[in-house]
Amino acid sequence: TPKPSSAASDVYKRQTSNITKTDIPQDQRDAFYKTQEWKDARDEWKVGKDQVCACCGRRPDPNYKKAPIDRNRSQEEKEFLYNEFNDNRLLVDHILPIKTYWGLRLEKHNFQYLCGTCNKEKCNTISYKDVKKVLGKVKPIEILKVESN
């Protein structure tokens, strides 16, 4: 049977690095979200997209105004306002988290809108459905060349 040469294997690893699992530290992920590269990719993806949460279907209230800070509020009122805030914001989420799929951090097939509530619940979880959805659309850069010995 044909075996990949070590050179071809190295090329394949480089070319599929966008779908290789990783474990990126929090400080590196936080720094990424401040880069112009991320902001440009996110803003380009948002153009023409329906502003609705991909998980629950929630749409932010266009008239929502965040309540001013008041340290004398009851805990119940603070929790209500926190939930109301999260319900009325949309975030561009990475379907497959960048902690685990760093190579997909700028891949538009890996973006979705989530409301703050669904984003908080999702956190860095990965579902089989999401892996299949995203990786089915992402192509390695080139095809592996196989040499026969």
mmCIF file of C-alpha atoms in Angstrom:
data_model
loop_
_atom_site.group_PDB
_atom_site.id
_atom_site.type_symbol
_atom_site.label_atom_id
_atom_site.label_comp_id
_atom_site.label_asym_id
_atom_site.label_seq_id
_atom_site.Cartn_x
_atom_site.Cartn_y
_atom_site.Cartn_z
ATOM 1 C CA THR A 1 0.000 0.000 0.000
ATOM 2 C CA PRO A 2 1.218 3.509 -0.696
ATOM 3 C CA LYS A 3 2.549 5.424 2.295
ATOM 4 C CA PRO A 4 2.877 9.157 2.611
ATOM 5 C CA SER A 5 6.477 10.340 2.515
ATOM 6 C CA SER A 6 7.658 12.244 5.565
ATOM 7 C CA ALA A 7 7.793 15.407 3.434
ATOM 8 C CA ALA A 8 4.214 14.824 2.251
ATOM 9 C CA SER A 9 3.178 14.097 5.831
ATOM 10 C CA ASP A 10 4.726 17.383 7.018
ATOM 11 C CA VAL A 11 2.968 19.252 4.204
ATOM 12 C CA TYR A 12 -0.337 17.597 5.140
ATOM 13 C CA LYS A 13 0.081 18.595 8.800
ATOM 14 C CA ARG A 14 0.764 22.214 7.798
ATOM 15 C CA GLN A 15 -2.145 22.284 5.376
ATOM 16 C CA THR A 16 -4.666 20.800 7.798
ATOM 17 C CA SER A 17 -3.474 22.780 10.804
ATOM 18 C CA ASN A 18 -6.687 24.804 10.558
ATOM 19 C CA ILE A 19 -8.632 21.729 11.738
ATOM 20 C CA THR A 20 -6.126 20.275 14.204
ATOM 21 C CA LYS A 21 -7.205 20.256 17.870
ATOM 22 C CA THR A 22 -5.317 22.648 20.149
ATOM 23 C CA ASP A 23 -5.335 23.845 23.768
ATOM 24 C CA ILE A 24 -4.755 27.592 23.557
ATOM 25 C CA PRO A 25 -4.297 29.424 26.898
ATOM 26 C CA GLN A 26 -6.865 32.031 27.969
ATOM 27 C CA ASP A 27 -4.455 34.980 27.754
ATOM 28 C CA GLN A 28 -3.678 34.182 24.094
ATOM 29 C CA ARG A 29 -7.408 33.908 23.303
ATOM 30 C CA ASP A 30 -8.135 37.199 25.094
ATOM 31 C CA ALA A 31 -5.350 38.917 23.125
ATOM 32 C CA PHE A 32 -6.733 37.540 19.840
ATOM 33 C CA TYR A 33 -10.143 39.171 20.434
ATOM 34 C CA LYS A 34 -8.409 42.570 20.647
ATOM 35 C CA THR A 35 -6.655 42.210 17.270
ATOM 36 C CA GLN A 36 -7.641 44.099 14.159
ATOM 37 C CA GLU A 37 -7.520 40.780 12.294
ATOM 38 C CA TRP A 38 -10.414 39.440 14.448
ATOM 39 C CA LYS A 39 -12.391 42.679 14.330
ATOM 40 C CA ASP A 40 -12.142 42.821 10.530
ATOM 41 C CA ALA A 41 -13.171 39.161 10.066
ATOM 42 C CA ARG A 42 -16.065 39.543 12.514
ATOM 43 C CA ASP A 43 -17.314 42.783 10.968
ATOM 44 C CA GLU A 44 -17.051 41.388 7.432
ATOM 45 C CA TRP A 45 -19.052 38.298 8.490
ATOM 46 C CA LYS A 46 -21.790 40.437 10.082
ATOM 47 C CA VAL A 47 -22.622 42.268 6.837
ATOM 48 C CA GLY A 48 -26.091 41.269 5.673
ATOM 49 C CA LYS A 49 -26.611 38.681 8.435
ATOM 50 C CA ASP A 50 -29.979 38.426 10.174
ATOM 51 C CA GLN A 51 -29.405 39.558 13.760
ATOM 52 C CA VAL A 52 -30.939 36.588 15.557
ATOM 53 C CA CYS A 53 -29.513 34.097 18.057
ATOM 54 C CA ALA A 54 -28.657 30.825 16.272
ATOM 55 C CA CYS A 55 -29.567 28.858 19.393
ATOM 56 C CA CYS A 56 -32.811 30.288 20.809
ATOM 57 C CA GLY A 57 -33.969 32.603 18.010
ATOM 58 C CA ARG A 58 -33.974 35.667 20.269
ATOM 59 C CA ARG A 59 -33.663 39.090 18.674
ATOM 60 C CA PRO A 60 -32.313 41.989 20.716
ATOM 61 C CA ASP A 61 -34.767 44.762 21.522
ATOM 62 C CA PRO A 62 -33.572 47.727 19.411
ATOM 63 C CA ASN A 63 -34.895 50.097 22.111
ATOM 64 C CA TYR A 64 -33.085 48.375 24.993
ATOM 65 C CA LYS A 65 -31.000 50.661 27.203
ATOM 66 C CA LYS A 66 -28.659 49.209 29.801
ATOM 67 C CA ALA A 67 -29.634 50.285 33.324
ATOM 68 C CA PRO A 68 -27.184 52.592 35.101
ATOM 69 C CA ILE A 69 -25.032 51.085 37.850
ATOM 70 C CA ASP A 70 -26.602 51.254 41.298
ATOM 71 C CA ARG A 71 -24.767 49.406 44.080
ATOM 72 C CA ASN A 72 -27.835 49.600 46.320
ATOM 73 C CA ARG A 73 -29.981 47.274 44.168
ATOM 74 C CA SER A 74 -31.222 44.030 45.644
ATOM 75 C CA GLN A 75 -29.528 40.824 44.479
ATOM 76 C CA GLU A 76 -32.771 39.828 42.759
ATOM 77 C CA GLU A 77 -32.866 43.093 40.790
ATOM 78 C CA LYS A 78 -29.158 42.751 39.868
ATOM 79 C CA GLU A 79 -29.792 39.243 38.519
ATOM 80 C CA PHE A 80 -32.847 40.423 36.569
ATOM 81 C CA LEU A 81 -30.889 43.286 34.975
ATOM 82 C CA TYR A 82 -27.930 41.001 34.199
ATOM 83 C CA ASN A 83 -30.236 38.528 32.423
ATOM 84 C CA GLU A 84 -32.039 41.331 30.597
ATOM 85 C CA PHE A 85 -28.659 42.682 29.419
ATOM 86 C CA ASN A 86 -27.573 39.247 28.141
ATOM 87 C CA ASP A 87 -30.916 38.699 26.411
ATOM 88 C CA ASN A 88 -30.446 41.951 24.502
ATOM 89 C CA ARG A 89 -26.957 41.531 23.142
ATOM 90 C CA LEU A 90 -25.704 39.493 20.216
ATOM 91 C CA LEU A 91 -22.170 38.179 20.057
ATOM 92 C CA VAL A 92 -20.307 36.666 17.154
ATOM 93 C CA ASP A 93 -19.506 33.248 18.591
ATOM 94 C CA HIS A 94 -17.078 30.609 17.379
ATOM 95 C CA ILE A 95 -19.175 27.465 16.875
ATOM 96 C CA LEU A 96 -16.064 25.372 17.526
ATOM 97 C CA PRO A 97 -14.204 27.228 20.293
ATOM 98 C CA ILE A 98 -10.835 28.751 19.464
ATOM 99 C CA LYS A 99 -9.369 27.154 22.576
ATOM 100 C CA THR A 100 -9.714 23.793 20.869
ATOM 101 C CA TYR A 101 -9.787 24.797 17.176
ATOM 102 C CA TRP A 102 -7.361 27.725 17.004
ATOM 103 C CA GLY A 103 -6.882 27.249 13.269
ATOM 104 C CA LEU A 104 -10.570 28.087 12.715
ATOM 105 C CA ARG A 105 -10.468 31.416 14.558
ATOM 106 C CA LEU A 106 -10.931 33.415 11.323
ATOM 107 C CA GLU A 107 -12.945 30.807 9.396
ATOM 108 C CA LYS A 108 -16.343 32.367 8.637
ATOM 109 C CA HIS A 109 -18.061 28.951 8.565
ATOM 110 C CA ASN A 110 -17.175 28.816 12.266
ATOM 111 C CA PHE A 111 -19.066 32.029 13.176
ATOM 112 C CA GLN A 112 -22.620 32.358 14.456
ATOM 113 C CA TYR A 113 -24.668 34.904 16.369
ATOM 114 C CA LEU A 114 -25.534 33.973 19.936
ATOM 115 C CA CYS A 115 -27.348 36.090 22.492
ATOM 116 C CA GLY A 116 -25.403 36.686 25.703
ATOM 117 C CA THR A 117 -27.499 34.099 27.560
ATOM 118 C CA CYS A 118 -26.906 31.277 25.048
ATOM 119 C CA ASN A 119 -23.226 32.235 24.708
ATOM 120 C CA LYS A 120 -22.782 31.969 28.483
ATOM 121 C CA GLU A 121 -24.484 28.560 28.525
ATOM 122 C CA LYS A 122 -22.462 27.275 25.556
ATOM 123 C CA CYS A 123 -19.092 28.421 26.889
ATOM 124 C CA ASN A 124 -16.364 26.250 25.302
ATOM 125 C CA THR A 125 -18.517 23.185 24.710
ATOM 126 C CA ILE A 126 -18.307 21.181 21.513
ATOM 127 C CA SER A 127 -21.108 19.047 20.098
ATOM 128 C CA TYR A 128 -20.809 16.387 17.426
ATOM 129 C CA LYS A 129 -23.429 18.277 15.397
ATOM 130 C CA ASP A 130 -21.296 21.440 15.469
ATOM 131 C CA VAL A 131 -18.113 19.579 14.508
ATOM 132 C CA LYS A 132 -19.887 17.983 11.561
ATOM 133 C CA LYS A 133 -21.479 21.315 10.536
ATOM 134 C CA VAL A 134 -18.248 23.323 10.574
ATOM 135 C CA LEU A 135 -15.684 20.762 9.473
ATOM 136 C CA GLY A 136 -17.966 19.672 6.633
ATOM 137 C CA LYS A 137 -17.573 23.164 5.151
ATOM 138 C CA VAL A 138 -13.893 23.766 5.952
ATOM 139 C CA LYS A 139 -11.435 22.367 3.449
ATOM 140 C CA PRO A 140 -7.774 21.646 4.126
ATOM 141 C CA ILE A 141 -5.588 23.949 2.068
ATOM 142 C CA GLU A 142 -4.413 21.241 -0.372
ATOM 143 C CA ILE A 143 -4.832 17.548 -1.050
ATOM 144 C CA LEU A 144 -2.281 15.137 0.446
ATOM 145 C CA LYS A 145 0.063 13.709 -2.182
ATOM 146 C CA VAL A 146 0.900 10.041 -1.684
ATOM 147 C CA GLU A 147 4.121 8.445 -2.882
ATOM 148 C CA SER A 148 4.373 4.733 -3.518
ATOM 149 C CA ASN A 149 7.524 2.930 -2.448
#
